[in-house]
Amino acid sequence: MPNIRYANMCHWKTIPYRKIENFREFYYEDNTNSAYYSDWDKILKYQSALGFEGIEIAPWDLADILPLFGSPESFTAFAKERGVEVIGMFHGAHASHDAGHFDEAVRAGREAVDTIVRFGGTYMNTCPTQNYFGTGPLSREEVQQCAKVMNEIGRYATDRGVKIGLHNEFFCAINLSNHRELIESTDPKLVHYCIDTAQISIMGEDLLTFYNDYHDRISTFHLKDTASSKLPDSVRFSQDPEITDDGTRWFWEPGMGELDLKGLYSLLKQHGFKGWMSIEYDGSPDLLASMALTRYFLDNELRPIYD
Amino acid sequence: MKTEKIAISLDLINRHNQEPNRNRYESRYFWEELYRLIAAAGFSAIEIPYEPVWQFGGRSGVPMNRYCVNTKYGDAAGYLAQLQASGIDRVAGVTFDPNLFMRNDSLDFYFGASGHFAGEGLDHAADLGADYFAISPSPFHGRVAQYHPDLTDKMETFTTRTVELLSGLAAKAEARGVSLVLRSEYWSLFGGKRLAPFYDALPASIKLDVDTANLFVSGISAPDFIAAHSGRIGCVHLTDTDFVDTGEVWKTPNPEHPSGRATQVFRDPGSGSVNLAQIVRQLDSLGYEGPVTASARQTRDPFRAVLRTRALLNQITK
């Protein structure tokens, strides 16, 4: 068993079919490649063929997946038949910094944990609260409130075999000035950390320094590259900065940006990391091409350093 | 029929399903180029599918609701100015469907959220100077049944509350000078032959949408439908299909993607089996002068669909 197993964070938009039985007929309706991206059977086979054994789903997928498969368990069985397991689900802890929202934030977190358990997953990577725009800067008390919610959800998750991992976006109200304060305000037995390599670099953390400092808190990764490290406050704190007006991409496939991912893998080896590494392709125009490029980079550049 | 008055719906951009290059659809630049291309294809009016979902998660580049328009253009007037600079003179209509809010077993949540956002969509339509606000009266039948397996028992309540919601919107629409129009999708709780008794319970100010493909899928003759309701037509959607629902696909949770046999339900106008030329002739003979919108929903190539639609209109209005 390798030390690192690879998964994909699911960025597929709605996949409307389970399995298309009449594929050739469907293709001939308009002779386009849409047919290749319309059923989970093929999406999961692409993933499996490229060596990504896990999938991390997103909560916004549920409205489509559940009617299509009937239940989380049914999706999990379908994926497993194709060599893919559900490792967890992303979660956004909306307004967790707001004391008046404590019960709702905890309830939503617990429900997400329950959903993950039904999918057979064990990770819940969690954005600690909403965007900076319209919310930040947070007071010290609000950061502590956020930590309180994370601890509460973390306790519930831990009891059910799920690890929650803080996952910071570069545009989150938890940002460079209070990012580490939040981590250190949470209980390390209950709350872990998912390093999104691009997001924290864009936010202004140095990736290698951050991993060295917190390696014992790291539950998993979202591995992606960026050519936009240390964006200024004016961008990070602006309204809806994730999707740019002109098509500028913040995120690139591993190896297509400027992060020292080989340096990261040397540190993974030094600290003996064992677990899942989720690759993220948000912003890619072609998720399948991104997946294949990533597999090449992993096999030829990163896995020779540490596997 | 004056084809220069026919609008095209922005639903030709497949915003929700996976396909290569769809990431472009979330950025402002994509839409602003699209307006120019639509104008170049001879369309000077558009229809907007109002979608609250883009309000959440920072996707305000997709101009499908008031929040997004205000974020990127300041207000509706700013958005209209951008359209006009791109060769689009006006927004003919706005559509709304409540599928997003059928996501749990609470009817209070569904009617509360649907009523709130439909009201916002109607205001947005008025601010844009649209002729009509076309609303789907229910989510997918199968989606309702997914969360309400006791739907049969709840149907009377659901119908009563829907009539209340639409009656409130009708009053608001009249006050704001927008025509409220009822859509008649084949997958609706009130679609196909189920429409008539429901429609009779609504205020007379609510008009009907003639959606040619949806009628075809339901096995209803569009010419007969037009003839029967000629005095209450609020807008016409020129849509095409090859699909007839003989297997109760309308009752499934994902009825626009029939699970037993995959097919593209809605084809680009002119690529299916609906006799759109006959329908246009009929509307002309009745003296219909209301809004007409072409829609290439589910197209696999939006740029080809715009030109296919223009080619069709050139042909049928010679």
XYZ file of C-alpha atoms in Angstrom:
625
model
C 0.000 0.000 0.000
C 1.496 3.390 -0.986
C 1.732 6.160 1.610
C -0.322 8.468 -0.584
C -3.521 7.575 -2.386
C -4.985 9.885 -4.970
C -8.502 11.240 -5.312
C -10.277 13.952 -7.244
C -12.267 16.730 -5.700
C -15.412 16.588 -7.786
C -15.729 19.644 -9.993
C -17.873 17.984 -12.621
C -21.030 19.965 -13.143
C -24.303 18.077 -13.260
C -23.883 14.623 -14.774
C -27.430 13.790 -15.850
C -27.256 10.008 -16.372
C -26.087 7.038 -14.338
C -25.107 4.920 -17.343
C -26.029 5.537 -20.957
C -26.891 2.191 -22.475
C -27.622 3.578 -25.961
C -24.358 5.492 -26.226
C -23.819 5.235 -29.991
C -27.383 6.322 -30.701
C -27.065 9.208 -28.233
C -23.782 10.288 -29.817
C -25.270 10.299 -33.315
C -28.050 12.685 -32.283
C -25.708 15.605 -32.828
C -22.227 14.079 -33.247
C -20.625 16.055 -30.421
C -18.496 15.115 -27.432
C -21.267 16.051 -24.976
C -22.123 12.363 -24.968
C -18.760 11.635 -23.343
C -19.556 13.803 -20.311
C -23.141 12.818 -19.636
C -23.031 9.727 -17.427
C -21.347 8.763 -14.181
C -20.350 5.436 -15.649
C -17.844 7.109 -17.922
C -16.768 9.868 -15.523
C -15.845 7.283 -12.904
C -14.129 5.093 -15.493
C -11.982 8.042 -16.629
C -10.984 8.576 -13.031
C -10.276 4.939 -12.389
C -8.260 4.538 -15.582
C -6.039 7.444 -14.570
C -5.361 6.042 -11.135
C -7.582 8.250 -8.997
C -9.145 5.809 -6.588
C -11.132 8.287 -4.561
C -13.673 11.009 -5.155
C -14.526 13.844 -2.810
C -17.986 15.106 -3.579
C -19.399 18.564 -3.055
C -22.630 19.396 -1.236
C -23.995 21.131 -4.327
C -23.763 17.766 -6.138
C -26.329 16.189 -3.827
C -29.417 17.713 -5.451
C -28.522 15.852 -8.633
C -26.821 12.726 -7.319
C -29.540 11.731 -4.863
C -32.492 11.722 -7.301
C -30.303 9.944 -9.852
C -29.073 7.190 -7.541
C -31.776 7.154 -4.905
C -29.395 7.219 -1.945
C -25.775 7.926 -0.980
C -25.201 4.211 -0.496
C -26.324 3.488 -4.056
C -23.890 6.039 -5.494
C -21.079 4.619 -3.394
C -21.767 1.081 -4.615
C -21.918 2.268 -8.235
C -18.582 4.074 -7.869
C -16.975 1.129 -6.117
C -17.912 -1.185 -8.981
C -15.768 1.092 -11.147
C -12.829 1.204 -8.741
C -13.573 4.503 -7.013
C -14.481 5.136 -3.378
C -16.090 8.219 -1.873
C -13.547 9.663 0.561
C -15.624 12.565 1.827
C -17.449 15.762 1.092
C -16.649 19.441 1.176
C -18.608 21.639 3.566
C -19.034 25.380 3.955
C -19.686 26.445 7.553
C -21.704 29.502 6.675
C -21.737 32.280 9.301
C -19.974 30.186 11.932
C -18.311 33.367 13.244
C -21.752 34.701 14.232
C -22.776 33.694 17.758
C -26.426 34.070 16.818
C -25.915 31.460 14.145
C -24.232 28.860 16.375
C -27.052 26.323 16.487
C -27.682 26.521 12.741
C -23.964 26.217 11.869
C -23.534 23.199 14.129
C -26.741 21.575 12.889
C -25.703 22.002 9.248
C -22.248 20.612 10.014
C -23.686 17.573 11.765
C -26.065 16.904 8.893
C -23.140 17.038 6.479
C -21.235 14.550 8.641
C -24.247 12.226 8.618
C -24.367 12.460 4.823
C -20.660 11.641 4.538
C -21.101 8.598 6.771
C -23.846 7.350 4.442
C -21.493 7.745 1.471
C -18.849 5.784 3.388
C -16.525 8.778 3.511
C -14.155 9.775 6.293
C -13.181 13.361 5.494
C -15.097 16.610 5.687
C -12.965 19.477 4.429
C -14.608 22.591 5.763
C -14.393 26.213 4.811
C -14.599 27.906 8.207
C -17.023 30.689 7.286
C -18.197 32.862 4.413
C -16.389 35.314 2.138
C -14.438 38.268 3.481
C -16.449 40.705 1.348
C -19.443 41.852 3.327
C -18.226 40.075 6.469
C -14.596 40.895 7.315
C -12.586 41.933 9.115
C -13.580 39.532 11.894
C -13.085 40.508 15.520
C -11.067 38.283 17.846
C -14.344 37.173 19.409
C -15.726 36.175 16.019
C -12.635 34.076 15.290
C -13.101 32.355 18.637
C -16.767 31.763 17.817
C -15.734 30.182 14.550
C -13.314 27.907 16.444
C -16.096 26.970 18.842
C -18.287 25.817 15.956
C -15.419 23.866 14.401
C -14.729 22.105 17.695
C -18.381 21.226 18.099
C -18.718 19.821 14.594
C -15.340 18.141 14.992
C -16.460 16.351 18.132
C -19.562 15.014 16.395
C -17.537 14.008 13.341
C -14.793 12.294 15.324
C -17.363 10.187 17.153
C -18.566 8.957 13.745
C -15.170 8.227 12.235
C -14.982 11.410 10.153
C -12.082 13.879 10.258
C -12.949 17.476 9.642
C -10.180 19.486 8.025
C -10.184 23.272 7.967
C -9.965 24.355 4.334
C -9.266 28.016 3.834
C -10.181 29.847 0.641
C -8.145 32.919 -0.294
C -11.310 35.034 -0.200
C -12.670 33.743 3.125
C -13.377 36.015 6.109
C -10.818 33.865 7.902
C -7.788 35.176 6.067
C -4.083 35.820 6.393
C -4.311 37.867 9.590
C -6.332 35.287 11.555
C -5.809 32.007 9.706
C -3.271 30.614 12.160
C -5.167 32.049 15.110
C -8.184 29.983 14.109
C -6.138 26.800 13.696
C -4.527 27.250 17.077
C -7.878 27.988 18.711
C -9.292 24.621 17.706
C -8.786 21.324 19.469
C -6.130 19.318 17.574
C -7.814 16.064 18.585
C -11.075 17.121 16.923
C -10.181 19.542 14.159
C -7.581 18.842 11.493
C -6.451 20.768 8.439
C -6.737 20.221 4.694
C -4.041 22.150 2.880
C -5.325 23.580 -0.369
C -1.909 24.287 -1.801
C -3.046 27.051 -4.155
C -5.592 28.726 -1.883
C -3.240 29.222 1.055
C -0.444 30.405 -1.245
C -2.723 32.951 -2.898
C -3.813 34.047 0.568
C -0.202 34.756 1.446
C 1.081 31.750 3.376
C 4.348 30.177 2.229
C 3.333 26.622 1.364
C 6.436 24.844 2.620
C 6.692 26.883 5.817
C 3.010 26.349 6.558
C 3.230 22.588 6.063
C 6.335 22.394 8.224
C 4.608 24.348 10.976
C 1.377 22.333 10.940
C 2.338 18.925 9.551
C 0.922 17.138 12.567
C -2.532 18.708 11.975
C -2.778 17.809 8.289
C -5.494 15.300 7.449
C -5.471 15.643 3.663
C -4.647 17.938 0.773
C -6.280 19.690 -2.112
C -3.378 19.679 -4.531
C -3.388 22.318 -7.232
C -0.994 24.885 -8.604
C -1.151 28.639 -8.936
C 0.755 31.420 -10.618
C -0.845 34.025 -8.335
C 0.703 33.608 -4.889
C 0.279 36.405 -2.343
C -2.554 38.292 -4.000
C -3.110 41.720 -2.439
C -5.970 42.464 -0.031
C -7.698 44.502 -2.729
C -8.290 41.312 -4.712
C -8.838 38.833 -1.890
C -11.326 41.048 -0.099
C -13.261 42.111 -3.202
C -16.782 40.972 -4.095
C -16.936 37.512 -5.693
C -13.232 37.313 -6.626
C -13.047 33.558 -7.291
C -14.403 33.784 -10.832
C -12.796 36.665 -12.670
C -14.534 38.887 -15.191
C -11.825 38.435 -17.823
C -11.218 34.696 -17.449
C -7.975 34.974 -15.441
C -7.394 31.664 -13.690
C -6.153 31.444 -10.134
C -5.772 27.674 -10.235
C -3.772 25.391 -12.521
C -2.974 21.713 -12.748
C -0.007 20.592 -10.599
C 3.136 21.521 -12.518
C 1.421 24.177 -14.641
C 1.891 26.974 -12.098
C 4.735 28.226 -9.919
C 4.408 26.399 -6.597
C 7.314 24.338 -5.279
C 5.417 21.062 -5.276
C 8.625 19.023 -5.415
C 9.686 20.813 -2.244
C 6.347 19.904 -0.701
C 6.843 16.237 -1.572
C 10.284 16.287 0.026
C 8.628 17.551 3.195
C 5.873 14.939 2.934
C 8.638 12.351 2.910
C 10.424 13.999 5.834
C 7.258 14.027 7.946
C 6.024 10.658 6.722
C 2.607 11.819 5.499
C 0.158 9.002 4.947
C -3.295 9.526 3.517
C -5.367 10.863 0.681
C -4.279 13.596 -1.696
C -7.233 15.120 -3.581
C -6.444 16.883 -6.813
C -8.574 19.891 -7.710
C -9.168 21.193 -11.199
C -11.455 24.141 -10.528
C -11.220 26.606 -13.379
C -10.110 24.030 -15.924
C -11.870 24.070 -19.301
C -11.269 20.335 -19.696
C -11.358 18.245 -16.554
C -10.369 15.045 -18.333
C -7.275 16.641 -19.891
C -6.389 18.136 -16.511
C -6.722 14.739 -14.889
C -4.389 13.132 -17.444
C -1.825 15.954 -17.204
C -1.847 15.610 -13.439
C -1.316 11.877 -13.604
C 1.738 12.402 -15.828
C 3.169 15.011 -13.439
C 2.529 12.836 -10.410
C 4.155 9.767 -11.922
C 7.142 11.548 -13.408
C 7.878 14.388 -11.010
C 6.299 13.913 -7.589
C 5.902 10.209 -6.865
C 9.606 9.541 -7.513
C 10.246 11.839 -4.511
C 7.691 10.237 -2.198
C 4.942 7.769 -2.894
C -44.512 37.446 -38.587
C -41.762 39.996 -38.255
C -38.720 37.906 -37.449
C -36.765 40.905 -36.247
C -39.094 40.970 -33.241
C -38.391 37.360 -32.294
C -36.173 37.090 -29.235
C -33.725 34.332 -28.417
C -33.463 32.821 -24.964
C -30.146 32.759 -23.134
C -31.113 29.247 -22.072
C -29.109 28.137 -25.092
C -26.099 28.277 -22.804
C -26.010 25.011 -20.902
C -25.077 26.410 -17.533
C -25.617 23.373 -15.369
C -24.465 20.231 -17.124
C -20.908 19.121 -17.658
C -19.332 19.703 -21.024
C -15.890 20.831 -22.162
C -15.237 24.574 -21.831
C -18.260 25.264 -19.660
C -16.065 27.107 -17.147
C -16.247 30.071 -19.525
C -19.926 30.486 -18.774
C -19.193 31.730 -15.261
C -17.192 34.774 -16.367
C -18.574 38.106 -17.452
C -16.439 38.300 -20.608
C -18.158 35.258 -22.077
C -21.637 36.806 -21.923
C -20.544 40.164 -23.190
C -19.059 38.543 -26.269
C -22.155 36.357 -26.634
C -24.453 39.399 -26.843
C -22.478 40.699 -29.801
C -22.626 37.311 -31.526
C -26.369 37.029 -30.933
C -26.857 40.483 -32.439
C -24.671 39.521 -35.388
C -27.035 36.605 -36.001
C -29.904 39.053 -36.362
C -31.484 38.977 -32.909
C -32.103 42.236 -31.105
C -33.969 40.859 -28.085
C -33.148 38.227 -25.487
C -34.964 36.240 -22.829
C -33.325 35.632 -19.447
C -33.850 32.470 -17.387
C -33.934 33.869 -13.844
C -31.749 31.633 -11.662
C -31.208 32.473 -7.988
C -28.473 29.822 -7.732
C -25.848 32.206 -9.123
C -26.404 34.474 -6.149
C -24.749 31.885 -3.941
C -21.099 30.901 -4.122
C -19.662 33.970 -5.798
C -20.771 33.161 -9.344
C -22.050 36.631 -10.150
C -20.532 36.578 -13.636
C -23.621 34.670 -14.774
C -26.175 37.432 -15.407
C -29.248 35.441 -14.450
C -30.553 37.307 -11.437
C -30.778 40.694 -9.859
C -27.834 40.135 -7.477
C -25.514 39.266 -10.357
C -26.651 42.164 -12.514
C -26.288 44.612 -9.642
C -22.845 43.228 -8.766
C -21.462 43.564 -12.270
C -23.443 46.469 -13.729
C -24.760 48.459 -10.761
C -28.415 48.024 -11.679
C -30.774 46.885 -14.432
C -30.226 50.108 -16.357
C -26.479 49.474 -16.393
C -27.055 45.983 -17.733
C -29.430 47.248 -20.402
C -26.829 49.800 -21.452
C -24.293 46.992 -21.874
C -26.781 45.000 -23.960
C -27.588 47.980 -26.127
C -23.909 48.698 -26.714
C -23.665 45.096 -27.941
C -26.575 45.387 -30.373
C -29.318 43.915 -28.154
C -32.139 46.445 -27.864
C -34.228 44.870 -25.139
C -35.022 42.028 -22.768
C -38.268 40.542 -24.072
C -38.974 38.285 -21.141
C -37.752 36.538 -18.004
C -38.498 32.927 -17.083
C -38.491 31.289 -13.663
C -38.725 27.706 -12.482
C -38.762 26.652 -8.821
C -36.796 23.399 -9.085
C -33.957 24.759 -6.948
C -36.254 25.027 -3.945
C -37.624 21.499 -4.024
C -34.758 20.099 -1.953
C -36.309 18.785 1.266
C -39.584 17.604 2.750
C -40.773 21.049 3.859
C -43.486 22.611 1.751
C -43.154 25.768 3.833
C -39.535 26.058 2.694
C -40.496 25.400 -0.932
C -43.326 27.936 -1.077
C -41.452 30.486 1.016
C -38.312 30.422 -1.094
C -40.137 30.082 -4.415
C -42.446 32.976 -3.593
C -39.585 35.188 -2.472
C -37.360 34.581 -5.470
C -40.184 34.579 -8.005
C -41.166 37.991 -6.655
C -37.596 39.157 -7.019
C -37.476 37.771 -10.552
C -40.682 39.575 -11.430
C -39.292 42.849 -10.108
C -36.136 42.242 -12.103
C -38.228 41.676 -15.240
C -40.040 44.942 -14.616
C -36.785 46.808 -14.023
C -35.483 45.450 -17.333
C -38.645 46.569 -19.143
C -39.522 42.993 -20.108
C -42.879 42.200 -21.699
C -43.461 38.994 -19.765
C -42.473 36.947 -16.735
C -43.059 33.279 -17.569
C -43.210 31.027 -14.535
C -43.233 27.250 -14.244
C -45.990 26.472 -11.744
C -44.221 23.490 -10.201
C -40.848 21.731 -9.998
C -40.292 18.449 -11.828
C -43.054 16.058 -10.801
C -40.440 13.410 -9.995
C -38.425 15.794 -7.864
C -41.494 16.634 -5.805
C -42.251 12.935 -5.407
C -38.646 12.295 -4.340
C -39.038 14.524 -1.288
C -42.793 14.011 -0.832
C -43.552 10.341 -1.422
C -47.058 11.096 -0.121
C -47.586 13.573 -2.950
C -50.998 12.179 -3.826
C -52.240 13.056 -0.340
C -50.621 16.480 -0.500
C -51.734 17.361 -4.010
C -54.734 19.395 -2.942
C -52.650 21.438 -0.515
C -49.886 21.837 -3.073
C -52.381 23.055 -5.677
C -54.076 25.493 -3.301
C -50.775 26.988 -2.202
C -49.583 27.262 -5.818
C -52.761 29.112 -6.785
C -52.206 31.482 -3.839
C -48.599 32.076 -4.841
C -49.493 32.761 -8.480
C -52.439 34.980 -7.544
C -50.122 37.147 -5.455
C -47.647 37.361 -8.313
C -50.448 38.229 -10.725
C -51.401 41.272 -8.672
C -47.785 42.342 -8.487
C -47.296 41.800 -12.215
C -50.303 43.969 -13.036
C -48.999 46.714 -10.774
C -45.602 46.613 -12.428
C -46.876 46.374 -15.990
C -45.489 42.941 -16.781
C -47.534 40.118 -18.256
C -47.488 37.043 -15.993
C -47.415 33.915 -18.124
C -47.846 30.294 -17.090
C -45.419 27.792 -18.581
C -46.709 24.343 -19.445
C -43.764 21.971 -19.297
C -44.521 18.298 -19.849
C -42.835 17.421 -16.537
C -44.926 19.738 -14.396
C -47.509 18.725 -11.829
C -49.748 20.946 -13.955
C -48.374 20.080 -17.398
C -49.943 18.502 -20.445
C -53.582 17.601 -20.006
C -53.344 18.480 -16.284
C -53.079 22.162 -17.125
C -56.693 23.047 -17.933
C -58.382 22.521 -14.530
C -55.498 24.224 -12.743
C -55.483 27.160 -15.113
C -59.199 27.718 -14.598
C -58.557 28.409 -10.902
C -56.133 31.251 -11.623
C -56.829 34.972 -12.070
C -57.764 35.898 -15.613
C -54.791 38.232 -15.912
C -52.441 35.236 -16.046
C -51.730 34.288 -19.644
C -50.508 31.045 -21.193
C -47.174 30.211 -22.748
C -47.268 28.202 -25.970
C -44.101 26.094 -25.806
C -44.152 24.036 -28.966
C -41.716 21.299 -27.938
C -43.244 20.829 -24.507
C -46.661 20.391 -26.110
C -45.198 17.901 -28.611
C -43.584 15.842 -25.841
C -46.916 15.724 -24.018
C -48.627 14.489 -27.152
C -50.676 17.684 -27.476
C -51.190 19.283 -30.870
C -49.769 22.812 -30.771
C -52.197 24.070 -33.442
C -55.143 22.727 -31.421
C -53.745 24.271 -28.231
C -53.271 27.639 -29.918
C -56.752 27.517 -31.375
C -58.288 26.656 -28.012
C -56.482 29.409 -26.091
C -55.970 32.062 -28.723
C -57.337 34.825 -26.488
C -55.041 34.070 -23.557
C -51.656 33.537 -25.159
C -49.053 35.573 -23.281
C -45.961 34.416 -25.138
C -44.812 31.768 -27.587
C -41.672 29.686 -27.322
C -40.494 28.262 -30.625
C -38.847 25.076 -29.405
C -38.163 21.790 -31.142
C -37.948 18.134 -30.204
C -38.073 14.597 -31.532
C -39.252 13.154 -28.253
C -42.736 12.015 -27.324
C -43.195 10.837 -23.754
C -44.834 7.460 -24.060
C -43.238 5.997 -20.928
C -44.198 8.493 -18.224
C -40.760 10.076 -18.239
C -42.532 13.201 -17.014
C -42.914 11.548 -13.640
C -39.180 10.868 -13.145
C -36.827 13.013 -11.039
C -34.763 14.088 -14.050
C -37.315 14.256 -16.884
C -35.220 16.287 -19.302
C -32.777 13.356 -19.353
C -34.906 10.240 -19.825
C -33.207 7.507 -17.839
C -34.254 4.500 -19.889
C -33.005 5.788 -23.197
C -30.671 8.773 -23.275
C -31.768 11.462 -25.663
C -31.514 15.189 -26.158
C -35.136 16.090 -25.449
C -34.923 19.638 -26.785
C -33.309 19.965 -30.192
C -32.069 23.116 -31.842
C -34.988 24.847 -33.602
C -35.364 23.286 -37.026
C -33.540 20.082 -36.024
C -36.520 18.209 -34.608
C -39.986 17.164 -35.653
C -42.119 20.133 -34.610
C -43.670 21.871 -37.584
C -42.616 25.374 -36.577
C -43.469 26.859 -39.976
C -47.083 25.735 -39.590
C -47.266 27.236 -36.106
C -45.889 30.584 -37.263
C -48.427 30.644 -40.111
C -51.224 29.879 -37.658
C -50.150 32.659 -35.292
C -50.035 35.050 -38.241
C -53.504 34.039 -39.358
C -54.829 34.693 -35.840
C -53.220 38.117 -35.843
C -51.061 37.266 -32.846
C -48.655 40.110 -32.172
C -47.406 39.191 -28.718
C -43.918 38.071 -27.697
C -42.254 35.191 -29.554
C -38.985 33.709 -28.293
C -36.854 31.030 -29.903
C -35.138 28.642 -27.527
C -32.315 26.167 -28.137
C -32.402 24.709 -24.644
C -30.085 21.672 -24.282
C -28.178 22.500 -27.436
C -24.783 20.865 -27.638
C -23.285 23.843 -29.459
C -24.757 27.259 -28.644
C -23.047 29.155 -31.434
C -24.261 26.704 -34.048
C -27.698 26.839 -32.420
C -27.954 30.615 -32.835
C -27.195 30.303 -36.537
C -29.420 27.264 -36.968
C -32.253 29.259 -35.432
C -31.610 32.204 -37.713
C -31.472 29.881 -40.741
C -34.820 28.397 -39.721
C -36.458 31.783 -39.234
C -35.154 32.961 -42.613
C -36.681 29.904 -44.185
C -40.112 29.879 -42.546
C -40.813 33.586 -42.903
C -39.882 33.927 -46.584
